[in-house]
Structure formats: C-alpha cells, structure tokens
XYZ file of C-alpha atoms in Angstrom:
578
model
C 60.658 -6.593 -4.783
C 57.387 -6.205 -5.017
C 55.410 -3.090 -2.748
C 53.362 -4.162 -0.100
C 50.438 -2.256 -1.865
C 50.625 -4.106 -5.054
C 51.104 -7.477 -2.993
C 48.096 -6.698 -0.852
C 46.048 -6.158 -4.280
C 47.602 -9.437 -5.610
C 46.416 -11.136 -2.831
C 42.950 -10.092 -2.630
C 42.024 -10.099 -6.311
C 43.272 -14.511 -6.076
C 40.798 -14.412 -3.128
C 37.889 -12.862 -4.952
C 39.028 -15.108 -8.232
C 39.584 -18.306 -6.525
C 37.234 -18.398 -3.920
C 33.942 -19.561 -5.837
C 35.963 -21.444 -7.729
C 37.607 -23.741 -5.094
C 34.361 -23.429 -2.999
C 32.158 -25.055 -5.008
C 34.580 -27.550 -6.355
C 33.779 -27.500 -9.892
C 35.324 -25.569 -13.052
C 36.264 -22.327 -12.454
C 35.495 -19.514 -14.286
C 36.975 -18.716 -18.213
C 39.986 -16.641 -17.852
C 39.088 -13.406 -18.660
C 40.439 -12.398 -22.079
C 42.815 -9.153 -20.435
C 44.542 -11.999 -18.115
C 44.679 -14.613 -20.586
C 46.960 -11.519 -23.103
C 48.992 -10.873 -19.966
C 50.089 -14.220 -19.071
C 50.437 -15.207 -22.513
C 47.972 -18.361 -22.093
C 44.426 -18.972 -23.365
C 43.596 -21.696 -21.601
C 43.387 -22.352 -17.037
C 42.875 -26.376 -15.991
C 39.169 -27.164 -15.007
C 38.256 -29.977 -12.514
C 36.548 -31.592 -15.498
C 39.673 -32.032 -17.782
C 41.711 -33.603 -14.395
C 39.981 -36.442 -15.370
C 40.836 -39.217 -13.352
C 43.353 -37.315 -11.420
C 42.413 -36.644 -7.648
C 41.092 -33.507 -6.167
C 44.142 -32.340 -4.733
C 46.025 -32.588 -7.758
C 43.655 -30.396 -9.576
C 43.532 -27.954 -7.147
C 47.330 -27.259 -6.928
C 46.648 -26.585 -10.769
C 44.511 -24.235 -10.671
C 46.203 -22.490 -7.906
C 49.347 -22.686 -10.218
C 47.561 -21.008 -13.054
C 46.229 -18.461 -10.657
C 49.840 -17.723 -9.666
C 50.329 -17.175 -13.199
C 47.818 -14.557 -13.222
C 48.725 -12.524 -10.458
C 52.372 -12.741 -11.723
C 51.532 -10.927 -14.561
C 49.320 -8.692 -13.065
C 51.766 -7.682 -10.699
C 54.402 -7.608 -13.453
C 52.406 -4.670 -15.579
C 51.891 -3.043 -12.387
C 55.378 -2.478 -11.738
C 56.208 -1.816 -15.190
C 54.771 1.430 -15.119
C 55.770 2.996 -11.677
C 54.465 6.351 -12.015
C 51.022 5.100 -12.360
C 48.856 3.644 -9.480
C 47.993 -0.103 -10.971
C 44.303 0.139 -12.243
C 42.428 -2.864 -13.223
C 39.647 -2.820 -15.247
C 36.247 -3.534 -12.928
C 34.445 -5.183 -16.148
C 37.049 -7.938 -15.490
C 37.295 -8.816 -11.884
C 33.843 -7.452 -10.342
C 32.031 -10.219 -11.793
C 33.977 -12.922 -10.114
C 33.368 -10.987 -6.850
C 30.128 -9.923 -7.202
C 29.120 -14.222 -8.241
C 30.904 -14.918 -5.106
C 28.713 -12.360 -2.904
C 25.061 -13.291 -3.932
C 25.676 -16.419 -2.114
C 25.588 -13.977 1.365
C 22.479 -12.089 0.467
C 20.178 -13.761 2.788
C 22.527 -12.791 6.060
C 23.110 -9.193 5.081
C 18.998 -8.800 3.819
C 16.800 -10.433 5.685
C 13.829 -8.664 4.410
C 14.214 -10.946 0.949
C 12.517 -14.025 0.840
C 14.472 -16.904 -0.617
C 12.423 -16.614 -4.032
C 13.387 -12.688 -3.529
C 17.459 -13.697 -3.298
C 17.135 -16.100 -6.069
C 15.457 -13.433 -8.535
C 18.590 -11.313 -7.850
C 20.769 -14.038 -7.919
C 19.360 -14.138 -11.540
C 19.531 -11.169 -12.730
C 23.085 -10.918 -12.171
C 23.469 -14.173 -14.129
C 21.783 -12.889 -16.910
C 23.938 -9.892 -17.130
C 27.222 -12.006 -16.581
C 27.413 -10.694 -13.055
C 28.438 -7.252 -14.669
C 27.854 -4.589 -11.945
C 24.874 -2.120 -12.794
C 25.895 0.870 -10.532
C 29.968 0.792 -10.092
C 32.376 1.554 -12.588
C 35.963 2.869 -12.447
C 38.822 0.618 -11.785
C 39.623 -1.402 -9.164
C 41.571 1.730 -7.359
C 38.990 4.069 -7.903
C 35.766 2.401 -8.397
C 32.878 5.182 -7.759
C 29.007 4.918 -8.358
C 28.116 5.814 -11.967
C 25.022 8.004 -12.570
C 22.572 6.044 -12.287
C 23.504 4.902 -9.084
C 23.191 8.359 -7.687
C 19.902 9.058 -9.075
C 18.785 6.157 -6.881
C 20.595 6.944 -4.158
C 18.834 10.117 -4.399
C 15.456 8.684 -4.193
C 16.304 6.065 -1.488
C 17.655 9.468 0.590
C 14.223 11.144 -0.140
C 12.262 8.154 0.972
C 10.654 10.167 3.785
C 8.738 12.499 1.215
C 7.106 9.564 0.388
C 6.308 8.516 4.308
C 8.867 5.705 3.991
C 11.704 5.437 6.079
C 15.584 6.269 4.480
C 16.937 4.403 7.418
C 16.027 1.297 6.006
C 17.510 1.387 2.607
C 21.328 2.162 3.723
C 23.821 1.731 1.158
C 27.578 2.667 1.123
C 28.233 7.078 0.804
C 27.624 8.444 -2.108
C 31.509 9.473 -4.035
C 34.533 7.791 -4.295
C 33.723 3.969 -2.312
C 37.057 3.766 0.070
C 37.361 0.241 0.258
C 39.092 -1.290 -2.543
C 39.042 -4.665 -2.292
C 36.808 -6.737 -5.203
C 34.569 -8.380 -2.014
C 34.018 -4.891 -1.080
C 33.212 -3.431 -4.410
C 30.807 -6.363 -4.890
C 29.208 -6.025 -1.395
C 28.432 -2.205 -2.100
C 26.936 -3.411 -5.677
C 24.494 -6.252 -4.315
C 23.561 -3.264 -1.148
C 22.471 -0.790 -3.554
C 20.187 -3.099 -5.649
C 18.397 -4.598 -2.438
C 17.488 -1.542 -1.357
C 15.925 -0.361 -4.600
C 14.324 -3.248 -4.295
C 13.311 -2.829 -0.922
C 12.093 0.544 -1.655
C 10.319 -0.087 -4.742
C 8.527 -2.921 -2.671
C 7.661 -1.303 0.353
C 6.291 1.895 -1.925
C 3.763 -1.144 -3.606
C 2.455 -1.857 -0.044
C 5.198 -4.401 1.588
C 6.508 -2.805 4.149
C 3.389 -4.224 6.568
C 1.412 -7.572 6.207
C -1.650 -6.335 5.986
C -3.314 -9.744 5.288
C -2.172 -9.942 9.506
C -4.409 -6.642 10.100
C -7.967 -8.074 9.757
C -9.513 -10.694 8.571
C -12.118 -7.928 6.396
C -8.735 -6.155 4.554
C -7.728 -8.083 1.669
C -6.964 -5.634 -0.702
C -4.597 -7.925 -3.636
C -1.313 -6.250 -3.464
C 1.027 -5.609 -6.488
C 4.287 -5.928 -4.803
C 6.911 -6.321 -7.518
C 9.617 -9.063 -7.699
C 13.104 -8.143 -7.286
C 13.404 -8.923 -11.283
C 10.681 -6.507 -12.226
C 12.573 -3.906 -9.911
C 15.897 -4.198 -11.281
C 14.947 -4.477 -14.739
C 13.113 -1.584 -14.901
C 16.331 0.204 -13.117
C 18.352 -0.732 -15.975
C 16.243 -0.114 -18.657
C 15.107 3.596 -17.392
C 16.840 6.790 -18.644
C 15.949 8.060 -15.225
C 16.293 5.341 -12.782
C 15.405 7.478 -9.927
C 12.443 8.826 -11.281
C 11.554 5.127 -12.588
C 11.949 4.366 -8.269
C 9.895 6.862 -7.499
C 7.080 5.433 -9.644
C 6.214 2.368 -7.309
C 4.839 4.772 -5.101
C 1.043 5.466 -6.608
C 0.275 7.430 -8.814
C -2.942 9.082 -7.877
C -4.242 12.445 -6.936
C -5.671 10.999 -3.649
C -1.644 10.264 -2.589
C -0.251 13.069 -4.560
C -2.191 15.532 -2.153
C -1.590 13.653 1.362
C 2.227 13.510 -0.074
C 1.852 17.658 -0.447
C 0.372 18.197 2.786
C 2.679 15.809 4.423
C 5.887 18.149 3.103
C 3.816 21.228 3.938
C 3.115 20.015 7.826
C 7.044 19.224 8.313
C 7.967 22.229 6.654
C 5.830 24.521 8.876
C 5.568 22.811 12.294
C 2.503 24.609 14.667
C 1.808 24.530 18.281
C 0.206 21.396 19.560
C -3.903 21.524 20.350
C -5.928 21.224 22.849
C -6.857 17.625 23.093
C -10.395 16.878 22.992
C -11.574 13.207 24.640
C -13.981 11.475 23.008
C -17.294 11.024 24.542
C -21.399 11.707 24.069
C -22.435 14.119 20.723
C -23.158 17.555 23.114
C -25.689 19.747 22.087
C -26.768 22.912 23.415
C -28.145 22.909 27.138
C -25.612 19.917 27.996
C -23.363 19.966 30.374
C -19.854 17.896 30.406
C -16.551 18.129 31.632
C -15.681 18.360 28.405
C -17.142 21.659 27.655
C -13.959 23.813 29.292
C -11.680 22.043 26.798
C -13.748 23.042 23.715
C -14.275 26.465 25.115
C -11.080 26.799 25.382
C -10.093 25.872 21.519
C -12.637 28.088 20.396
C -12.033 30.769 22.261
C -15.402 31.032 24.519
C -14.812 31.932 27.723
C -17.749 31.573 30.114
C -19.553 34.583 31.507
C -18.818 35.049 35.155
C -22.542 33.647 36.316
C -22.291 30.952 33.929
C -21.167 27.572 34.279
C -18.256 26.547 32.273
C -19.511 23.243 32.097
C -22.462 24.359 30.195
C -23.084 23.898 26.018
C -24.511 26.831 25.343
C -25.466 28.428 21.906
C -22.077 30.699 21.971
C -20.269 27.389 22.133
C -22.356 25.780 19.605
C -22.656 28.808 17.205
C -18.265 28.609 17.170
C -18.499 25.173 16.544
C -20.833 25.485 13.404
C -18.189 27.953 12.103
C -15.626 25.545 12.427
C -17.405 22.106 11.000
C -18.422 25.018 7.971
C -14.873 25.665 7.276
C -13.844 21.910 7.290
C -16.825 21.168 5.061
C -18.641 19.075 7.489
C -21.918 19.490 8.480
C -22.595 22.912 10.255
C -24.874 21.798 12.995
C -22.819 23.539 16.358
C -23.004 19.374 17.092
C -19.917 18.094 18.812
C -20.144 14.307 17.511
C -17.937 11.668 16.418
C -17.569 13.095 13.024
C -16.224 17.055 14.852
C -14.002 14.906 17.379
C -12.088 13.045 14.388
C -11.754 16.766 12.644
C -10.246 18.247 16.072
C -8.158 15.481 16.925
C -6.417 15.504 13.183
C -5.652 19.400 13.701
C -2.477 18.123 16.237
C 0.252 18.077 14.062
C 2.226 14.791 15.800
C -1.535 12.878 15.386
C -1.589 14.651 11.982
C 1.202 13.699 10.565
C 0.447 9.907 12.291
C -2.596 9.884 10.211
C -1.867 11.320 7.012
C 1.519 8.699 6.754
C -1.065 5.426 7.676
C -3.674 7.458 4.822
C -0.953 7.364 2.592
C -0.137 3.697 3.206
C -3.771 2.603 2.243
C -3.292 4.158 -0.834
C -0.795 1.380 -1.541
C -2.990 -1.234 -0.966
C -5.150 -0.211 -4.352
C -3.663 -1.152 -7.963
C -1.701 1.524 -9.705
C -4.244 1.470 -12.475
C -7.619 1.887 -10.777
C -9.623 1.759 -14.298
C -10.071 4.421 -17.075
C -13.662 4.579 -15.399
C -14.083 3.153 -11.689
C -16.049 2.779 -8.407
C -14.532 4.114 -5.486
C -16.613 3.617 -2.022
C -14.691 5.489 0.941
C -16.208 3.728 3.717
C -15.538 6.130 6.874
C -17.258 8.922 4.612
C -19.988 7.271 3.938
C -19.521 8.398 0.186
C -19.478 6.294 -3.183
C -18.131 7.945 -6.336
C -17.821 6.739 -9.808
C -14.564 8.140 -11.437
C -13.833 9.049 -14.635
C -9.967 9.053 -14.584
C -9.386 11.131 -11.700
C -12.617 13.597 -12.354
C -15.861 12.645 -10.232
C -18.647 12.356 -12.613
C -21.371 11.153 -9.776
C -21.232 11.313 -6.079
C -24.002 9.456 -3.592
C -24.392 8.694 -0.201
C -23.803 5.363 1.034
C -24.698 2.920 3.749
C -21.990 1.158 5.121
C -21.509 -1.994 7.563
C -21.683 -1.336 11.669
C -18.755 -1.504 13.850
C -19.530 -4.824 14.440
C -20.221 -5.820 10.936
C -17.601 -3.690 8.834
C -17.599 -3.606 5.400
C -14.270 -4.914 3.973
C -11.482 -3.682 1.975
C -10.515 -4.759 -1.317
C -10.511 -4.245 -4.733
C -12.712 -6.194 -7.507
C -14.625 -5.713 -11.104
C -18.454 -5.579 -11.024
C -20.058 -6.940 -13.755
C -23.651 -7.767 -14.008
C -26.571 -6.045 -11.789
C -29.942 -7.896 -10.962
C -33.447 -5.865 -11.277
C -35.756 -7.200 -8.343
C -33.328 -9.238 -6.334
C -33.805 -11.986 -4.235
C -31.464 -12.125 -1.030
C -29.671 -15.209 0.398
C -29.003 -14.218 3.398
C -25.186 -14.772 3.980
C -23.532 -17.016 6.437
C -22.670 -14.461 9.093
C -26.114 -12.758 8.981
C -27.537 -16.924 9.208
C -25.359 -17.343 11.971
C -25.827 -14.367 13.831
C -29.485 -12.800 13.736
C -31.308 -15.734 11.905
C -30.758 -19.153 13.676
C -30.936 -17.623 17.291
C -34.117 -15.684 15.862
C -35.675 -18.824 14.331
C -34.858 -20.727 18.215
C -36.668 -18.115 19.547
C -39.804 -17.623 17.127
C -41.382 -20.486 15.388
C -42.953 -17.521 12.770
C -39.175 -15.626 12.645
C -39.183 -16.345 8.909
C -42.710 -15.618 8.245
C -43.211 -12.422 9.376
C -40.556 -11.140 7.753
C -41.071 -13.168 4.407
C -38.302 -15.424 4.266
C -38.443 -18.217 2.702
C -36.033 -21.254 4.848
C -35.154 -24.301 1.881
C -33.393 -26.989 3.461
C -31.039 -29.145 1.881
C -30.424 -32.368 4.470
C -28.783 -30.743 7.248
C -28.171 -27.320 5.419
C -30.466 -24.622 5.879
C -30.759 -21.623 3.667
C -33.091 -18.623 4.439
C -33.942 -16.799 1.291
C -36.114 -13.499 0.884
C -37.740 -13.323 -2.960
C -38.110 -10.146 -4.397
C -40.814 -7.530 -3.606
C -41.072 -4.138 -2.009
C -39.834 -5.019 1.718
C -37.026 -6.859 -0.285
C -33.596 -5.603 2.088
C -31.792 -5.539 -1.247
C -34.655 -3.344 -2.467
C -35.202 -3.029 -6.156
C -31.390 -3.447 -7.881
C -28.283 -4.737 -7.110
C -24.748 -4.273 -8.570
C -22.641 -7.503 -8.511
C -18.761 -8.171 -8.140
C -18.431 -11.500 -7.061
C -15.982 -11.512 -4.105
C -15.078 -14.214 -0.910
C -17.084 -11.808 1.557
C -20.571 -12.053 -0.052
C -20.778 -8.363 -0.334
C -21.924 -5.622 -2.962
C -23.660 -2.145 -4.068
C -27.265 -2.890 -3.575
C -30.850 -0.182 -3.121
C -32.580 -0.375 0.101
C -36.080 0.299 0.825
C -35.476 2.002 4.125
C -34.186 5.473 2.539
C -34.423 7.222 5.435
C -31.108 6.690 7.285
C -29.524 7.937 4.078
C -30.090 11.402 5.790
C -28.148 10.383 9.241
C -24.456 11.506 9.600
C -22.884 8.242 10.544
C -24.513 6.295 8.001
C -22.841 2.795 9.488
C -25.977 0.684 9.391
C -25.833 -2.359 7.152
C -24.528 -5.833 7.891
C -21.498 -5.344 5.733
C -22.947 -4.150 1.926
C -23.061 -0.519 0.469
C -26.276 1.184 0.270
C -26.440 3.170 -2.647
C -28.516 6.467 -2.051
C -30.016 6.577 -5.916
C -28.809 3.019 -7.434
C -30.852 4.226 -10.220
C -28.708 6.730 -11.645
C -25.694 4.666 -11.185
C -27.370 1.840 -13.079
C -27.581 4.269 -15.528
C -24.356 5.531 -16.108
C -22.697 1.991 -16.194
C -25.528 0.663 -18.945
C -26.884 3.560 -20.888
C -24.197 3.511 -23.971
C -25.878 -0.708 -24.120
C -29.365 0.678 -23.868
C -30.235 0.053 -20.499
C -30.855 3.561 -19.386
C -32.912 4.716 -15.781
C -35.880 4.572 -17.612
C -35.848 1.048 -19.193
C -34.865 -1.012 -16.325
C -36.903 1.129 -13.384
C -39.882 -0.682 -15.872
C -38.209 -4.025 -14.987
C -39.240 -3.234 -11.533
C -41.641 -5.598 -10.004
C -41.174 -8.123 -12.397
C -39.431 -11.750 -12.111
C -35.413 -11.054 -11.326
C -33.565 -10.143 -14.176
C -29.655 -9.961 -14.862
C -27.792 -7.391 -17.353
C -24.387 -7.710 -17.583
C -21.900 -4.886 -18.179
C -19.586 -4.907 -20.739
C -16.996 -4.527 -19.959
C -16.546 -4.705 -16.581
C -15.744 -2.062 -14.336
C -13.489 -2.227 -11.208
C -14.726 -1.248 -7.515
C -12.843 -0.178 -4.697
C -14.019 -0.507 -1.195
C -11.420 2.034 0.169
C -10.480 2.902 4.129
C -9.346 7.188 4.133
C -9.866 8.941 7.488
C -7.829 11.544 5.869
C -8.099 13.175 1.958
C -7.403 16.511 1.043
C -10.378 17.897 -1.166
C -9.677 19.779 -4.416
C -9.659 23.528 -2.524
C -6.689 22.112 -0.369
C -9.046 21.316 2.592
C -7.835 18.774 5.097
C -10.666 16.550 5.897
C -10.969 14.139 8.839
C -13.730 11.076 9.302
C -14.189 9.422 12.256
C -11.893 5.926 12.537
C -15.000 3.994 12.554
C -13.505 0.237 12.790
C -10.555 1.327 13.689
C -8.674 0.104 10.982
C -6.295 3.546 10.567
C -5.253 2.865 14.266
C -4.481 -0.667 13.074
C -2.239 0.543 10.446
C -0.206 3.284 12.764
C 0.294 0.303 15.032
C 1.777 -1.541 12.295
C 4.045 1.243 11.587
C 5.090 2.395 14.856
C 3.069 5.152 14.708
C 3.041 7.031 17.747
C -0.140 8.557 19.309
C-alpha cells in the first residue's frame, strides 16, 4: 500500500497539474519529458484531438492519463524506500506557478491590471520557470539570489521605505510543500521587488493628487523592467537597491537618517511660530527661546523681553547652521529649531528624501537645479556646483511649481505676455478699475474678438528685465532678470508671481553659451535692441526642486522654512506624524 505521505504528494501534484488544465478547458500542458520516461508514454490526449467527441469524454481522458502519471510517480517513489521521494521543481513548478498568476490581483492589490499582466508575461517568456526557488519538491529553499533580495526588501527602512510592505515567505528552508505553495511563495517574492523597486522610483504616493503646481514626470518602472533587471544582475540585491536615486543630495539625507536612529537625543523645546522678534520685543515666546539657549533672565528683568543676550545666542546659533547671523528669530530660525526635534527630524528628512524621487535618475552631465524654499539656483556640473545665485521665487499664494524640463533657447530684451493667472488675477480687475491700468504701466492690451491679451514690449521697466532663459512647460514659467534687484538682498526672497529671478542672469547666460560664442560680453551688447533668440545646443535640463532639508558638504543639517507647505503635504501622504 501506498504511505499516506506519498498519497498526499500524489494528490496534490494532479491538483497543481490538472487544475489549469481542466479550468480553462482547452489542451493541457505537454507532458513533461521526466513523466513521459516514467510512464513509458510520449504522448497525453488534448481537447483538440477529441475531435468530435463530447467534453466529458475528453475529460475522463485526460484524467486517465493523469492517473498514469501519478502511478508512476508514486511507483519510483516506493521503489527506493530509504529515500524521501524528491521531484525535480524544473518539472512541476511551472504548472503551479501558470496556475497562480491567475490570483495575483487578490493577493497584490497594489498592481494595476497592466502591472499583473507584465508579470504574467514574464513568466511566460521564461516557461513559467521559477527565478528564486530551487530544490525539489521536498525541500525547495530560496536560491541566492533570492536572499540577496530578501535582504534588500528587509533593509527597506535605510532607504525610508517601509519592510512591512514587501512581506514574503522566511528566509531558509519554505515549510510548505505543496506545488500551489511553492508557486505562491515564487509570484510573493517577485511582487515585492517589484513593489520596492517602484515605490523607491516615487510610487508609493500619487503625487499628481498633492497639488495641482507638482508635476514632476515620474520614472516608475514596469514590473518587466523590474524583473528583468533581477535576472540579469550578478547582484540582484544591489541591482534593487539602485531604484532608489542615485545622488549625493539622497545619499546624505540617507546617512543622516541612519545616524539620527542610531543615536536617538532628548526631544527640544518646541518653539511656536509667530512674528520675526528682534531686540526690545517682547512675546510670550521669549521664555521658550531663553530657555533653549540657555538665557535666563536677570532677576529685575522681564522674561518676556528680547534683549541683546537673547539675540547675541541666537546669532551664534543661525552662524553655526550657516544661516544668516542676524540674532533675528524669523521664519527662516523657526524652521532650523523646529528640525533639531528628532521625531519632526526624522519626519522631515524621510518626506526630503521622497522628493528626491520625484527627479530623474540622470539629472544631466551638466544641469539647473533651483531649490525653491532656499531661494538658491545652481548650475551643476555632475554633482560639483560650478555657479551659485540667488533667486526670486513665487509667493505663497503664487508658488512656483515642481517639475523637471530642458531649457533651450534664451531671449535678449524680452517682451512679456502676461500669463493667464496673472490676466485673471491682477490685470482684468485692475483694468475694471482704471481706464489708464495698462498705460501707466506700459502694457500694451491686443484683442483678438473676445480674447484679450495684455503684452509689455521690451525696455528697461520690462518685469522680465533684460534676458530670459526658456523651457517650454504647461505652467508658463521660467529663469528670467528683473529690474527690481533690490529684493535679491531680502531673506525670504518669495516675491514673484510664480518665475525664478535670477540674481546675475548674465553670468549664467554665459556659462550655457560661451563654448557657441555667445559670451557675457556679446549678448549684454544685444541689450536694448529688438528681441533676439539664441538657442542652446544642446539643451540642458532644469529642475525646479522642493528640499526643506539638505545636508551641506561639511555634514551640516540645514532647515528652510516650508514655505507652501508642500513638505507637510508629503508627511501627510506618508503618515508622517508631527
């Protein structure tokens, strides 16, 4: 008689083989070539050679060949009792694993249907061989590479991702033996690379959801690209790990983030927001800052009092973060304080970290990087600053967006079209209200039937000033000079309707067009002239960038003030706390 182990086995490897088969009521799969030895026959019945003969009737042939099979099976089992039976995996995990796919969308929500199918495919193109198990049937166990990704998906929290949400079976021996199981554990383990690799790219939020201004264009790779680069690496881990980005921007956050968790401090004292304070104010807030700095009031004085002991600690502080040193509590010191807790600071430096996901992997052997809450545009070189201005960016209630494009022309005396939100917004009420709106501030209104557009030529009261740098985008913005230069020397420099202001435009004009012979010199000649257009060859990509938080290149933690609030936006998103 036959053990109730061996039956057991016999019965669920004709489950695994005959269940696609008689589910989707066509031919069933080629016997595979070990079976086809053991039961001494090449060749199983299909549903296509029963002709003619009714559904049934095919059916209880196949089954009868299946009988067969397990016969045999179960026959070399016995023959050998001093050995545990052992089936090859490379011949009955591809039935199982076929049969499985179809149950991807219930256990993995997270995949689209296009998502599913591209798995779905893969496994089709490999002959629904299994990628991370090998082994036997009795003691299938992940191979290598499946470990190396396991190891990544169990690190995911070095990279601010969560391991909780790529689960897959324990790493050793897998317990359950069945061919259903073996194939479930198979399809787990490749959906949550997948996952991983796609949240790592910027999935794991919508951000198109966040704000209409953030539209960053997201590389989030398909579950093809994903898997086939697993197969094809000699380190699959490492080749998981490198969805995450690549620059030095993340690399430091991701060092700092390791560092905080690793040495855990005291919370802070928390510091509302409120009015800059200045010496000879007085606010309840003045106690709390005495106390983090370590002032105490003298016993005549009033605690609620900013004096210049106060202010001359604070200017010690802002020094050592590298912001400026004026003793000036503002909004630019309060961000700085309120990043020194370590529960907000780790908040922050996780939703810093997920912004860096939103730019491309490749930001350009030479590129433009604005960082908006800084107020700061640099042009890179790699990952080496080779010029650093002052910018101008949009109000709180005009931000600047968020994305990433390629700039390439710049005009020499622009005219400005005034874009639709300014039109609707500042230049239609002002036109209701002042027949000589447009006059006095030489704009020039061309109507097209029942279109208006309000135009301001070129000049020296120009708003665009004397150059502007172009990458056509759907918000109307760009780089542009300004003729009024002097709010380049305010701290929050959030003043435009939405464009950068470039602090000398000049000198980045000339480092995008000087190897094409349009130095500083030549085109500041254009300058007063009719509007002129030189394009740059090739073009070079721009990145309007949102980071509250960067670490600089001494190891410095700096903080910028949250000014459209788009970091809280993204801890919200993520369940930030705080």
């Amino acid at each position: 008689m036959f053990s109730s182990r061996v039956l057991a086995l016999a019965f669920s490897l004709c489950l695994s083989v005959a269940g696609p088969v008689l589910a989707a009521g066509e031919a069933p799969a080629a016997t595979p070539a070990g079976e086809a030895a053991r039961t001494g026959s090449d060749h199983r019945p299909t549903m296509r050679e029963a002709g003619s003969a009714n559904r049934e009737a095919a059916e209880r042939a196949v089954g009868a060949s299946l009988e067969q099979a397990v016969e045999g099976l179960v026959r070399d089992a016995l023959s050998t009792p001093a050995t545990p039976p052992s089936f090859a995996l490379a011949e009955i995990a591809p039935l199982a694993i076929a049969q499985r796919l179809d149950e991807i969308e219930s256990l993995h929500p997270r995949l689209d249907a296009a998502q599913r199918e591209a798995v779905a495919e893969f496994y089709r193109a490999r002959r629904f061989a299994p990628l991370w198990i090998d082994g036997s049937l009795d003691r299938p166990r992940w191979n290598a590479a499946a470990k190396a990704v396991q190891g990544r998906l169990q690190a995911a929290r070095e990279d601010a991702l969560e391991p909780s949400h790529y689960m897959v079976p324990a790493l050793g021996v897998i317990s359950r033996e069945t061919p259903a199981e073996i194939a479930k554990a198979e399809i787990a383990l490749s959906v949550a690379a997948i996952l991983y690799a796609r949240d790592a790219r910027g999935g794991r939020i919508d951000v198109a959801r966040l704000h209409k201004l953030i539209t960053p264009e997201l590389d989030i790779p398909g579950a093809d690209r994903v898997l086939s680069a697993l197969a094809e690496a000699t380190d699959p881990g490492e080749a998981l790990r490198s969805f995450n980005p690549p620059h030095e921007g993340y690399r430091r956050l991701r060092a700092r983030l390791a560092e905080l968790r690793m040495n855990p401090t005291r919370p802070v004292v928390h510091i509302p927001e409120g009015p800059s304070l200045r010496v000879g104010m007085r606010d309840p807030r003045v106690p709390l800052i005495r106390a983090r700095f370590g002032v105490d009031p003298g016993e005549k004085d009033d605690a609620r009092l900013y004096d210049r002991q106060v202010a001359e600690a604070v200017a010690d502080f802002q020094r050592e973060k590298g912001i400026a040193a004026d003793g000036i509590i503002g909004q630019q010191t309060i961000a700085v304080l309120l990043a020194e807790d370590p529960a907000r600071q780790e908040g922050d430096i996780i939703a810093n970290m997920e912004r860096w996901r939103w730019l491309p992997a490749d930001l350009g052997a030479r590129s433009i990087i604005v960082n908006v809450p800084e107020f700061t545009m640099r042009v890179m070189d790699g990952d080496t600053v080779i010029h650093e201005s002052r910018a101008i960016v949009g109000r709180p209630d005009a931000p600047t967006p968020i994305f990433s494009d390629r700039m390439n022309h710049i005009v020499v005396n622009p005219s400005w079209t005034i874009p639709p939100s300014i039109m609707r917004n500042e230049v239609l009420p002002g036109l209701r209200a002042d027949p000589d709106y447009a006059f006095n501030r030489g704009y020039e209104v061309i109507r097209h039937g029942n279109n208006i557009t309000v135009r301001q030529p070129p000049g020296p009261n120009n708003a665009l000033g004397a150059i502007k740098f172009m990458f056509p985008n759907q918000h109307h913005v760009y780089l542009h000079d300004t003729p009024n230069r002097g709010l380049f020397n305010t701290l929050r420099r959030a003043h435009s309707a939405g464009c950068v202001r470039i602090e000398n435009p000049f000198r980045l004009a000339d480092l995008l067009l000087a190897e094409a012979g349009w130095g500083e010199q030549r085109l500041r000649s254009l300058v007063g002239g009719r509007e002129r257009t030189v394009r740059i060859e090739p073009a070079i990509p721009v990145h309007l960038a949102y980071f509250t938080m960067t670490i600089d290149e001494d190891g410095r933690l700096r903080a910028f003030e949250d000014i459209y609030r788009f970091n809280q936006l993204v801890r919200d998103a993520l369940g930030l706390e705080g």
